[in-house]
Amino acid sequence: MMKRITIKDVAYKAGVSTAAVSYVLNGKEGKVSETTLIKIQKAMSDLNYIPDFSARSLASNKSNLIGVVIPQTEDQDQLLLENPFYSDLVCGIESQLRLKDYHMILSGVDKGKGYLDLSMQRNLDGAIIMGIYKEGFYDELKKVDIPIVLVDSYINDDYFKKIGIDDELGGKIATEHLIECGHTNIALVTGVIRKDGVIEKRYSGYKQALKDANLFYNPDHVFEGSVAYDYGVETGRLIAKAHPEITAVFATSDMVALGVINGLSEFGKSVPEDISVVGFDDISFTKMFMPHLTTVSQNITERGVFAAKLLVDAIEDRLDETKSNYVLSIELIKRDSVKIIR
Amino acid sequence: MMKRITIKDVAYKAGVSTAAVSYVLNGKEGKVSETTLIKIQKAMSDLNYIPDFSARSLASNKSNLIGVVIPQTEDQDQLLLENPFYSDLVCGIESQLRLKDYHMILSGVDKGKGYLDLSMQRNLDGAIIMGIYKEGFYDELKKVDIPIVLVDSYINDDYFKKIGIDDELGGKIATEHLIECGHTNIALVTGVIRKDGVIEKRYSGYKQALKDANLFYNPDHVFEGSVAYDYGVETGRLIAKAHPEITAVFATSDMVALGVINGLSEFGKSVPEDISVVGFDDISFTKMFMPHLTTVSQNITERGVFAAKLLVDAIEDRLDETKSNYVLSIELIKRDSVKIIR
DNA sequence: TTGTAGGCGTTATCAA
DNA sequence: TTGATAACGCCTACAA
């Protein structure tokens, strides 16, 4: 192991005190004279000095570490990174954090255990949490007292910065589009509708659109299971077999939409000829899938970037304290999975 | 912020010295008596003690942090996490690391900059590097003197632990399968063939299979560009338009294979009826794609788990020092994208 | 088996 | 504008 170059070595070489070095390290301009600044900078680069963040964190309580939490599979074993929605988000977050000189600890959260441990152990400067968790989880989070950005959560608590989209509107425009195209029997295929979750809002939007169009809301046409691909397949089959009246499907995630399409096709139903499908998310994968999916786009990577930027701003104290909800725009992208039937 | 509980508080509450607490913290059994052990444990849980890893890292040079590096997009901006191959791998790594009480810093590496900085700053205990980088990168890595696991690299240096598959064999069995099915004009669609990379080996396997079957190797049938989806589309179109003689394609990644299939279909060619395709990787996506892709499976998530396990073993010094290459098994998964033509 | 105390690399306070 | 020096929380000889 190469001997570690410390602030002392730099100070010695530059002929100044460690305090001076620390000042320039932390960009405390004005604390040192031009000449010493230059001496120190030279010494640092000559010696190839690399600061030790552990020491810095110990002394200053600032770690430049951000915790990023994403949901896990049911068995709490694997991260849901295979879901392109989350991986896109993480990409955005990472690129922005790196830009701002932060590092990211990506992890799931163990069942039972909370996130308190990790945040305290590592002196996290902040955290980005995706998905929704049980109540106690958030209470714990508050105890740590660091800035936290919640992605896709309708938790009603101004302590947290929340970034999301207007999910209700999303559900509404997706459904409206189908209605405009002449569909009246529109199924909803969705994940579990839980309080404070995005799904609940999309569901509301769906119902609202039906109501606005004076269409009958049929609970039998709501298929509530999961937003994963497999549930889509299952439901697609079911619709093909048992619901000839259904001519369109609004799926609350692209993944489940793709599943529906494949499930339908197993029974000879094709999209959009026989049944129209609208998805939600606009994951990068959809471009590879035939037919190209009409979907509600939410610019996922950009959201990751935004979340990271917001968090860093909060950490570095240049944020409007009062604002806690940030809503990004969405857009219906019309592609080839919807047929006009009148 | 809740006042931090330190080792001192615990010691005081348990009526022992801080040293004793530190001993039990580090599982130095035998250093403390049964009774003090119990007292300390009680004090720890009563006070809800959470150790500070920064301090620990500073004092002991052990951070329980692992660096994980994955390749980035060309512009060095975003991680390639949208590539399910990497996200699956990361899932495997994370789950295993969490199990062993390590955390993961996931990052790309900035152009120009090396990885030395991050590893030194954070006192990384080890690193997992995916993909291949330029020579200097590895030299730097060695300077840090921590265990390193390389995924998918044929770098010839025993300093690093390498985990991979027999890519040459993979290329061979994929091609052989096509040959067995009667194909003689088999195109190769692949990423850039670079030294010490996996692609080079798969390419060798391809050539070897042709040779073994006394088939003519036609350089015009090698399409070398990238392993990304878009290049596949492009090449699929090209083959459809300009290469009627080609009846089969071996694509060196599933992503590019899917691209080829879609590119072909744009010109009315369907798989496997008109052209057969074999992929490589067996990413989780393939199950959603029609036709189901015949591919060389490499059990990606498990590889991630294995890489993490290997690294932790190396860090904790229970590894056979002499062994530096670990080769995991692969398997040809026959699905629906290959047609028997004789 | 237990406790004391110095040190890890940095920041920050306070004098100079 | 500088420089000693005491924290920060933990580990680990060394001594008791």
XYZ file of C-alpha atoms (C1' of nucleotides) in Angstrom:
716
model
C 0.000 0.000 0.000
C 1.311 3.392 -0.912
C 1.822 5.506 2.158
C -1.038 7.839 2.629
C -0.339 11.481 1.929
C -2.045 13.562 4.564
C -2.813 17.149 5.066
C 0.254 17.293 7.292
C 2.571 16.270 4.508
C 1.085 18.924 2.318
C 1.399 21.532 5.040
C 5.003 20.579 5.665
C 5.925 20.663 2.013
C 4.236 24.007 1.513
C 5.715 25.364 4.693
C 2.379 26.290 6.222
C 0.071 24.952 8.870
C -2.475 22.200 8.425
C -5.180 24.712 9.087
C -4.215 26.660 6.011
C -4.354 23.540 3.917
C -7.733 22.698 5.304
C -8.960 26.134 4.342
C -8.037 25.817 0.721
C -9.377 22.295 0.721
C -12.729 23.633 1.717
C -12.624 26.560 -0.611
C -12.612 29.055 2.191
C -11.286 31.758 -0.046
C -10.322 34.919 1.722
C -8.951 32.959 4.606
C -5.586 32.567 2.943
C -3.414 34.890 0.962
C -2.854 34.452 -2.710
C 0.723 33.370 -2.254
C 0.061 30.657 0.298
C -2.847 29.458 -1.775
C -0.517 28.879 -4.667
C 2.116 27.229 -2.528
C -0.440 24.871 -1.118
C -1.968 24.012 -4.455
C 1.437 23.201 -5.802
C 2.276 21.009 -2.846
C -1.017 19.178 -3.188
C -0.533 18.335 -6.798
C 3.151 17.540 -6.352
C 2.387 15.070 -3.628
C -0.730 13.840 -5.329
C -2.759 14.443 -2.279
C -6.122 12.714 -1.934
C -8.256 13.736 1.028
C -9.661 11.109 3.334
C -13.407 11.395 3.493
C -13.670 9.266 6.595
C -11.625 11.715 8.556
C -13.448 14.608 7.062
C -16.767 13.059 7.871
C -15.708 12.392 11.418
C -14.581 15.925 12.005
C -17.214 17.812 10.091
C -20.194 15.537 10.047
C -20.342 15.842 6.300
C -19.829 12.709 4.284
C -20.718 13.617 0.714
C -22.580 10.366 0.692
C -26.151 9.987 -0.459
C -28.306 6.999 0.286
C -30.483 5.796 -2.542
C -33.181 3.280 -1.744
C -35.157 1.375 -4.289
C -37.850 -1.207 -3.725
C -37.092 -4.875 -3.674
C -38.665 -8.062 -4.837
C -41.349 -9.529 -2.648
C -38.923 -11.801 -0.854
C -36.850 -8.730 0.019
C -33.931 -10.343 -1.621
C -33.150 -8.545 -4.842
C -33.420 -4.948 -5.845
C -36.041 -4.097 -8.413
C -33.368 -2.817 -10.718
C -34.438 -5.172 -13.440
C -37.406 -2.889 -13.661
C -36.179 -0.351 -16.173
C -38.131 2.335 -14.436
C -35.850 2.176 -11.435
C -32.669 1.628 -13.323
C -33.353 4.673 -15.491
C -34.024 6.692 -12.392
C -30.807 5.527 -10.775
C -28.859 6.442 -13.896
C -30.143 9.962 -13.693
C -29.379 10.236 -10.021
C -25.879 8.905 -10.313
C -24.836 11.142 -13.158
C -26.014 14.219 -11.335
C -24.466 13.241 -8.025
C -21.131 12.564 -9.613
C -21.279 15.953 -11.207
C -21.721 17.530 -7.806
C -19.070 15.437 -6.147
C -21.271 13.181 -4.146
C -21.272 9.434 -4.052
C -24.216 7.150 -3.869
C -24.812 4.142 -1.695
C -27.443 2.129 -3.481
C -29.300 -0.365 -1.394
C -32.532 -1.999 -0.543
C -33.792 -1.970 2.968
C -33.890 -5.182 4.907
C -37.198 -6.396 6.174
C -37.680 -5.537 9.774
C -34.643 -3.314 9.843
C -35.088 0.317 9.051
C -32.898 2.747 7.273
C -31.811 4.522 10.406
C -28.819 2.293 10.850
C -27.340 2.883 7.468
C -27.885 6.607 7.589
C -26.273 6.959 10.985
C -23.434 4.545 10.341
C -22.432 6.333 7.206
C -23.302 9.852 8.233
C -25.338 10.237 5.109
C -25.798 13.801 3.948
C -29.134 12.995 2.422
C -31.253 10.293 0.884
C -33.487 9.603 -2.062
C -36.231 7.114 -1.390
C -38.296 5.523 -4.120
C -41.500 3.675 -3.650
C -43.608 3.561 -0.546
C -42.974 1.898 2.756
C -44.817 1.416 5.951
C -45.483 4.324 8.225
C -42.757 3.632 10.767
C -40.130 3.799 8.100
C -40.707 7.503 7.578
C -40.783 8.287 11.263
C -37.383 6.743 11.604
C -36.128 8.674 8.651
C -37.162 11.927 10.274
C -35.155 11.164 13.368
C -31.956 11.236 11.387
C -32.660 14.792 10.398
C -31.112 14.944 6.977
C -32.710 16.208 3.775
C -34.767 13.537 2.095
C -36.341 13.388 -1.305
C -39.215 11.019 -1.841
C -39.857 9.859 -5.362
C -43.371 8.764 -6.158
C -44.936 9.138 -2.802
C -48.026 10.993 -1.756
C -47.108 10.939 1.897
C -48.645 14.022 3.357
C -45.759 15.413 5.342
C -43.958 18.613 4.539
C -40.841 17.430 6.249
C -39.970 15.546 3.073
C -39.345 16.955 -0.354
C -41.438 15.052 -2.788
C -40.970 14.777 -6.467
C -43.529 13.188 -8.664
C -45.915 13.677 -11.485
C -49.622 14.292 -11.620
C -50.569 10.642 -11.599
C -54.249 11.358 -11.540
C -53.926 13.465 -14.645
C -51.864 10.713 -16.224
C -54.566 8.162 -15.608
C -57.102 10.597 -16.924
C -55.442 11.475 -20.213
C -54.623 7.853 -20.910
C -58.235 6.851 -20.412
C -59.563 9.856 -22.258
C -57.460 9.007 -25.244
C -59.051 5.586 -25.399
C -62.478 7.103 -25.041
C -61.787 9.569 -27.814
C -60.837 6.677 -30.003
C -64.266 5.243 -29.482
C -63.692 2.744 -26.723
C -66.289 2.364 -24.043
C -65.365 -0.884 -22.341
C -61.971 -0.004 -20.976
C -60.267 -2.313 -18.530
C -57.781 -1.154 -15.934
C -54.855 -3.462 -15.283
C -52.861 -2.321 -12.324
C -50.796 -3.015 -9.264
C -52.262 -3.033 -5.808
C -54.136 0.160 -5.103
C -52.688 1.369 -1.850
C -53.050 4.544 0.076
C -50.626 7.332 -0.746
C -49.328 5.428 -3.738
C -49.150 6.496 -7.340
C -51.435 3.698 -8.409
C -54.305 5.011 -6.394
C -54.093 8.325 -8.225
C -53.926 6.776 -11.647
C -56.936 4.743 -10.701
C -58.789 7.920 -9.734
C -57.879 9.469 -13.047
C -59.268 6.448 -14.825
C -62.554 6.676 -12.979
C -62.746 10.391 -13.489
C -62.322 10.085 -17.221
C -65.070 7.503 -17.397
C -67.355 9.677 -15.366
C -66.637 12.757 -17.430
C -67.600 10.811 -20.514
C -70.710 9.431 -18.887
C -69.420 5.931 -19.156
C -70.328 3.205 -16.747
C -67.623 2.300 -14.246
C -67.501 -1.444 -14.062
C -65.550 -2.854 -11.093
C -65.256 -6.142 -12.938
C -63.054 -4.399 -15.410
C -60.510 -3.453 -12.804
C -57.784 -6.044 -12.592
C -55.736 -5.319 -9.535
C -52.659 -7.415 -8.942
C -49.228 -6.067 -9.611
C -47.407 -3.801 -12.030
C -45.067 -6.596 -13.037
C -44.917 -8.243 -16.402
C -46.195 -11.613 -15.255
C -49.406 -10.231 -13.904
C -49.975 -8.567 -17.235
C -49.637 -11.846 -19.069
C -52.048 -13.504 -16.730
C -54.583 -10.734 -17.125
C -54.145 -10.620 -20.875
C -55.058 -14.272 -21.056
C -58.027 -13.755 -18.817
C -59.341 -10.891 -20.881
C -58.894 -12.848 -24.081
C -60.774 -15.795 -22.677
C -63.498 -14.282 -20.564
C -64.081 -10.696 -21.571
C -65.046 -10.306 -25.196
C -66.707 -6.999 -24.354
C -63.427 -5.312 -23.477
C -61.899 -3.429 -26.402
C -59.229 -1.447 -24.621
C -56.892 -1.663 -21.672
C -55.248 1.042 -19.635
C -52.275 -0.494 -17.872
C -50.689 1.492 -15.065
C -47.167 0.514 -16.019
C -45.468 -0.265 -19.292
C -44.223 -3.550 -17.964
C -47.674 -4.775 -17.171
C -48.888 -3.419 -20.508
C -46.328 -5.519 -22.352
C -47.497 -8.510 -20.364
C -51.082 -7.867 -21.321
C -50.171 -7.676 -24.974
C -48.345 -10.981 -24.858
C -51.066 -12.634 -22.822
C -53.646 -11.539 -25.348
C -51.579 -12.742 -28.242
C -51.336 -16.201 -26.751
C -55.020 -16.430 -27.428
C -54.855 -15.002 -30.868
C -55.842 -11.472 -29.945
C -53.593 -8.870 -31.414
C -52.910 -5.286 -30.460
C -54.196 -2.883 -31.624
C -56.392 -4.722 -34.147
C -58.453 -6.581 -31.568
C -57.691 -4.705 -28.416
C -56.063 -1.355 -27.750
C -53.556 -0.841 -24.966
C -52.156 2.252 -23.291
C -49.260 2.000 -20.858
C -47.608 4.269 -18.334
C -43.960 5.299 -17.795
C -42.425 5.235 -21.249
C -39.542 3.009 -20.244
C -36.731 2.799 -22.739
C -37.638 -0.751 -23.490
C -40.880 0.082 -25.215
C -39.102 1.145 -28.348
C -37.947 -2.416 -28.805
C -41.336 -3.890 -28.407
C -43.841 -4.457 -31.165
C -46.276 -2.852 -31.459
C -44.779 0.386 -30.225
C -46.679 1.259 -27.122
C -48.847 4.305 -26.687
C -48.046 5.444 -23.202
C -47.915 8.237 -20.678
C -44.359 9.470 -20.737
C -42.704 10.770 -17.629
C -39.140 11.298 -18.677
C -37.676 9.014 -16.120
C -33.980 9.736 -16.305
C -34.608 13.433 -16.115
C -36.590 12.846 -12.979
C -33.606 11.135 -11.450
C -31.449 14.094 -12.345
C -33.984 16.436 -10.851
C -34.266 14.460 -7.640
C -30.511 14.497 -7.175
C -30.271 18.173 -7.921
C -33.033 18.952 -5.486
C -31.406 16.925 -2.765
C -28.015 18.503 -3.207
C -29.580 21.935 -3.140
C -31.331 21.053 0.079
C -28.132 19.748 1.600
C -26.205 22.814 0.615
C -28.947 25.027 1.894
C -30.071 26.858 -1.136
C -33.617 25.761 -1.310
C -36.925 27.370 -0.728
C -37.762 25.722 2.565
C -41.464 26.105 2.180
C -41.911 24.215 -1.015
C -42.145 20.500 -0.553
C -43.913 19.226 -3.640
C -42.368 19.208 -7.057
C -44.487 18.023 -9.921
C -42.885 17.234 -13.239
C -44.726 17.237 -16.492
C -46.099 14.256 -18.321
C -47.271 13.721 -21.822
C -49.261 11.177 -23.739
C -47.116 9.644 -26.424
C -49.249 8.223 -29.206
C -47.727 5.276 -30.923
C -49.144 2.119 -32.425
C -51.040 0.245 -29.750
C -54.367 2.027 -29.969
C -56.962 1.636 -32.690
C -59.675 4.110 -33.524
C -62.889 2.168 -33.580
C -65.365 4.642 -34.822
C -30.568 15.724 15.203
C -30.638 13.138 17.922
C -27.477 13.263 19.961
C -25.096 10.643 18.814
C -24.617 7.699 21.131
C -20.953 6.800 21.206
C -18.903 3.986 22.471
C -18.237 6.086 25.542
C -21.890 6.308 26.466
C -22.174 2.587 26.153
C -19.079 2.034 28.256
C -20.354 4.375 30.911
C -23.769 2.801 31.045
C -22.314 -0.683 31.225
C -19.747 0.405 33.770
C -16.782 -0.752 31.721
C -14.090 0.818 29.595
C -14.424 1.852 25.985
C -11.899 -0.775 25.056
C -14.185 -3.506 26.284
C -17.022 -2.148 24.187
C -14.801 -1.975 21.163
C -13.831 -5.599 21.698
C -17.356 -6.878 21.628
C -18.121 -4.593 18.724
C -15.439 -6.311 16.744
C -16.368 -9.759 17.890
C -13.102 -10.206 19.678
C -14.534 -12.962 21.817
C -12.272 -14.214 24.536
C -11.122 -10.716 25.238
C -14.037 -10.094 27.542
C -15.747 -12.183 30.155
C -19.218 -13.532 29.738
C -20.661 -11.140 32.302
C -19.240 -7.954 30.826
C -20.232 -9.127 27.379
C -23.816 -9.324 28.527
C -23.679 -6.006 30.301
C -22.313 -4.347 27.220
C -24.813 -5.910 24.886
C -27.605 -4.765 27.116
C -26.237 -1.249 27.274
C -25.878 -1.169 23.504
C -29.430 -2.167 22.840
C -30.801 0.007 25.641
C -29.092 3.041 24.241
C -29.747 2.028 20.691
C -26.142 2.362 19.809
C -25.175 2.700 16.167
C -21.474 2.642 15.385
C -19.948 5.353 13.252
C -18.257 3.834 10.266
C -16.303 6.961 9.469
C -14.563 6.786 12.797
C -14.072 3.088 12.475
C -12.676 3.478 9.023
C -10.326 6.162 10.165
C -8.989 4.148 13.056
C -8.887 0.729 11.509
C -8.612 1.361 7.824
C -11.636 -0.806 7.214
C -14.676 0.831 5.699
C -17.015 -2.009 4.797
C -17.507 -0.145 1.574
C -17.241 -1.727 -1.831
C -16.861 0.172 -5.051
C -18.858 -1.096 -7.975
C -18.058 0.278 -11.393
C -20.148 -0.227 -14.464
C -19.572 1.078 -17.942
C -21.158 4.264 -19.160
C -22.693 5.597 -22.293
C -20.329 6.881 -24.935
C -20.587 10.447 -23.727
C -19.525 9.249 -20.270
C -22.640 10.713 -18.894
C -25.017 7.983 -17.878
C -24.453 4.566 -16.435
C -25.289 1.665 -18.655
C -27.791 0.459 -16.152
C -30.541 0.529 -18.717
C -28.740 -2.447 -20.117
C -30.413 -5.238 -18.201
C -27.218 -7.181 -18.213
C -25.613 -4.715 -15.848
C -28.654 -4.083 -13.753
C -29.104 -7.799 -13.163
C -25.486 -8.061 -12.182
C -25.799 -5.160 -9.779
C -28.858 -6.735 -8.196
C -26.903 -9.856 -7.471
C -23.991 -7.930 -6.057
C -26.088 -5.754 -3.814
C -28.078 -8.568 -2.287
C -24.959 -10.484 -1.417
C -23.112 -7.484 -0.039
C -25.996 -6.524 2.172
C -26.057 -10.051 3.498
C -22.437 -9.731 4.493
C -22.811 -6.263 5.958
C -21.086 -4.304 3.290
C -22.368 -1.330 1.404
C -21.912 -0.529 -2.212
C -20.935 2.704 -3.885
C -22.164 2.415 -7.414
C -20.577 4.739 -9.903
C -19.213 5.261 -13.308
C -15.747 6.548 -13.762
C -15.241 10.014 -15.131
C -13.329 10.408 -18.321
C -9.803 11.398 -17.682
C -10.086 10.769 -13.993
C -9.256 7.364 -12.689
C -10.720 5.349 -9.915
C -7.820 5.923 -7.573
C -9.418 8.988 -6.078
C -12.651 7.374 -5.106
C -10.975 4.321 -3.664
C -8.596 6.350 -1.557
C -11.111 8.945 -0.480
C -13.496 6.356 0.731
C -11.019 3.811 1.958
C -12.746 1.172 -0.097
C -12.260 -2.370 1.135
C -12.547 -3.733 -2.357
C -14.014 -3.168 -5.774
C -15.912 -4.928 -8.498
C -15.190 -3.654 -11.971
C -17.291 -4.541 -14.973
C -16.321 -4.026 -18.542
C -12.926 -3.151 -19.864
C -10.962 0.042 -19.622
C -7.719 1.338 -20.884
C -4.480 -0.062 -19.598
C -3.611 2.769 -17.221
C -6.823 2.272 -15.346
C -5.697 -1.093 -14.066
C -2.264 0.102 -13.103
C -3.846 2.744 -10.955
C -6.127 0.206 -9.411
C -3.199 -1.893 -8.350
C -1.625 0.974 -6.517
C -4.494 1.107 -4.097
C -3.754 -2.427 -3.069
C -7.217 -3.686 -2.261
C -8.850 -6.874 -3.514
C -10.447 -6.384 -6.878
C -12.775 -8.554 -8.859
C -12.991 -8.030 -12.586
C -16.150 -9.129 -14.295
C -15.844 -9.977 -17.954
C -12.264 -9.143 -18.520
C -9.515 -11.200 -20.011
C -6.788 -8.984 -18.655
C -3.837 -11.226 -18.141
C -2.771 -10.252 -14.671
C -2.980 -12.506 -11.663
C -3.188 -9.566 -9.351
C -6.877 -9.371 -10.113
C -9.503 -11.964 -9.417
C -11.458 -12.483 -12.576
C -14.853 -13.949 -12.932
C -16.278 -14.761 -16.279
C -17.578 -17.447 -18.516
C -16.034 -19.356 -21.355
C -16.987 -16.849 -24.000
C -15.242 -18.711 -26.737
C -17.225 -21.814 -25.920
C -20.366 -19.715 -25.842
C -19.720 -18.392 -29.311
C -18.968 -21.887 -30.444
C -22.079 -23.617 -29.162
C -24.306 -20.839 -30.428
C -22.853 -21.125 -33.897
C -22.799 -24.902 -33.803
C -26.451 -24.954 -32.971
C -27.211 -22.935 -36.074
C -25.021 -25.214 -38.138
C -26.737 -28.282 -36.778
C -30.019 -26.773 -37.828
C -28.752 -26.651 -41.352
C -27.567 -23.098 -41.670
C -24.423 -22.407 -43.604
C -24.517 -18.657 -44.163
C -24.356 -17.413 -40.634
C -23.789 -13.753 -39.921
C -22.146 -12.442 -36.805
C -23.562 -9.231 -35.371
C -21.408 -7.906 -32.634
C -19.877 -5.076 -30.693
C -16.393 -3.850 -31.357
C -13.901 -6.663 -31.216
C -11.269 -5.446 -28.810
C -8.352 -7.081 -27.198
C -8.981 -8.786 -23.867
C -12.707 -8.345 -24.257
C -15.428 -10.932 -24.173
C -16.478 -10.126 -27.706
C -13.159 -11.191 -29.117
C -13.593 -14.617 -27.570
C -17.131 -15.073 -28.799
C -15.897 -14.115 -32.204
C -13.195 -16.785 -32.002
C -15.801 -19.325 -31.008
C -17.851 -18.373 -34.013
C -14.936 -18.825 -36.371
C -13.925 -22.060 -34.728
C -17.366 -23.552 -35.166
C -17.401 -22.627 -38.820
C -13.998 -24.141 -39.299
C -14.907 -27.334 -37.502
C -17.848 -27.715 -39.827
C -15.757 -26.953 -42.879
C -17.763 -23.865 -43.600
C -16.375 -20.874 -45.343
C -15.632 -17.889 -43.102
C -16.901 -14.831 -44.855
C -15.649 -11.523 -43.417
C -18.532 -9.766 -45.145
C -20.837 -11.574 -42.819
C -19.284 -10.074 -39.746
C -21.106 -6.926 -38.696
C -19.045 -5.208 -36.083
C -20.483 -2.128 -34.428
C -21.898 -2.282 -30.972
C -23.829 -4.617 -28.714
C -26.612 -2.090 -28.312
C -30.121 -2.424 -29.597
C -29.870 0.310 -32.180
C -26.973 -1.249 -33.975
C -28.977 -4.442 -34.165
C -31.858 -2.673 -35.857
C -29.538 -1.091 -38.347
C -27.887 -4.374 -39.143
C -31.188 -6.195 -39.351
C -32.318 -3.764 -42.003
C -29.082 -4.132 -43.873
C -29.278 -7.890 -43.885
C -32.862 -7.814 -45.045
C -32.016 -5.485 -47.887
C -28.639 -6.611 -49.061
C -27.949 -10.136 -47.904
C -30.489 -12.630 -49.147
C -27.938 -15.392 -48.740
C -27.848 -15.078 -44.962
C -30.229 -17.455 -43.218
C -29.039 -17.119 -39.675
C -27.528 -14.612 -37.282
C -25.459 -15.092 -34.181
C -25.684 -11.913 -32.144
C -23.201 -11.482 -29.330
C -25.728 -9.900 -27.009
C -29.431 -10.314 -26.513
C -30.002 -6.619 -26.908
C -28.434 -6.530 -30.312
C -30.297 -9.706 -31.208
C -33.608 -8.063 -30.425
C -32.566 -5.152 -32.582
C -31.754 -7.440 -35.464
C -35.127 -9.109 -35.213
C -36.938 -5.799 -35.322
C -34.754 -4.479 -38.109
C -35.511 -7.547 -40.168
C -39.195 -7.311 -39.518
C -39.285 -3.758 -40.805
C -38.500 -5.280 -44.154
C -40.960 -8.073 -43.867
C -38.519 -10.718 -42.777
C -39.681 -12.694 -39.802
C -37.821 -14.750 -37.260
C -37.442 -17.689 -37.321
C -39.392 -18.309 -40.531
C -37.086 -16.336 -42.789
C -34.031 -15.915 -40.660
C -32.872 -17.615 -37.483
C -31.306 -15.696 -34.611
C -29.307 -16.760 -31.587
C -28.468 -14.288 -28.854
C -26.153 -14.166 -25.887
C -26.735 -13.370 -22.192
C -30.277 -14.499 -21.485
C -31.358 -11.198 -20.008
C -34.644 -11.217 -18.176
C -36.265 -9.223 -20.947
C -36.119 -11.970 -23.491
C -39.088 -13.686 -21.969
C -41.204 -10.680 -22.869
C -40.099 -10.580 -26.421
C -41.654 -12.444 -29.294
C -40.373 -14.721 -30.586
C -38.736 -16.088 -27.475
C -35.060 -15.901 -28.110
C -32.741 -18.847 -28.337
C -29.658 -17.701 -26.485
C -26.562 -18.569 -24.528
C -27.530 -18.267 -20.901
C -25.077 -17.089 -18.329
C -27.153 -16.714 -15.209
C -26.382 -13.099 -14.707
C -27.705 -12.407 -11.249
C -25.954 -15.440 -9.879
C -22.748 -14.115 -11.316
C -23.225 -10.918 -9.401
C -23.748 -12.879 -6.229
C -20.656 -14.882 -6.942
C -18.553 -11.829 -7.637
C -19.577 -10.249 -4.361
C -18.979 -13.419 -2.424
C -15.563 -13.794 -3.961
C -14.622 -10.239 -3.148
C -15.731 -10.459 0.444
C -13.828 -13.682 0.865
C -10.751 -12.014 -0.517
C -11.165 -9.051 1.788
C -11.639 -11.238 4.794
C -8.676 -13.329 3.833
C -10.158 -16.695 3.292
C -9.311 -17.254 -0.280
C -6.946 -19.426 -2.171
C -4.444 -16.793 -3.160
C -3.207 -18.635 -6.172
C -6.430 -18.931 -8.039
C -7.314 -15.880 -10.041
C -9.707 -17.089 -12.702
C -13.194 -18.219 -11.963
C -15.236 -19.517 -14.840
C -18.952 -19.996 -14.443
C -20.989 -22.326 -16.544
C -23.092 -21.408 -19.539
C -25.803 -23.190 -21.383
C -27.568 -22.897 -24.690
C -31.248 -22.267 -24.118
C -33.283 -23.351 -27.100
C -36.411 -21.334 -27.590
C -38.260 -20.142 -30.650
C -35.958 -18.031 -32.752
C -34.200 -20.750 -34.705
C -35.637 -22.780 -37.546
C -34.376 -26.124 -38.733
C -33.900 -25.807 -42.459
C -33.094 -29.308 -43.521
C -9.746 -9.905 31.888
C -9.791 -4.968 32.067
C -8.488 -0.063 31.491
C -5.437 3.906 29.862
C -4.025 6.569 26.360
C -2.169 7.650 21.864
C -3.297 7.893 17.147
C -6.104 7.669 12.626
C -6.792 12.523 9.098
C -9.565 16.286 9.230
C -12.072 20.444 10.867
C -12.700 24.392 13.656
C -11.864 27.354 17.597
C -9.121 30.654 19.365
C -5.030 33.211 19.915
C -1.392 35.304 17.948
C -3.804 36.074 7.534
C -1.831 32.469 10.083
C -0.904 28.516 13.355
C -1.523 25.566 17.599
C -4.536 22.499 19.322
C -8.672 20.344 20.885
C -12.243 17.754 19.223
C -14.678 13.912 16.104
C -15.610 8.311 17.461
C -13.164 4.389 17.329
C -9.207 0.923 17.608
C -5.390 -1.142 19.770
C -0.930 -1.550 21.790
C 0.427 -1.569 26.334
C 0.022 -1.670 31.182
C -2.271 -3.041 35.150
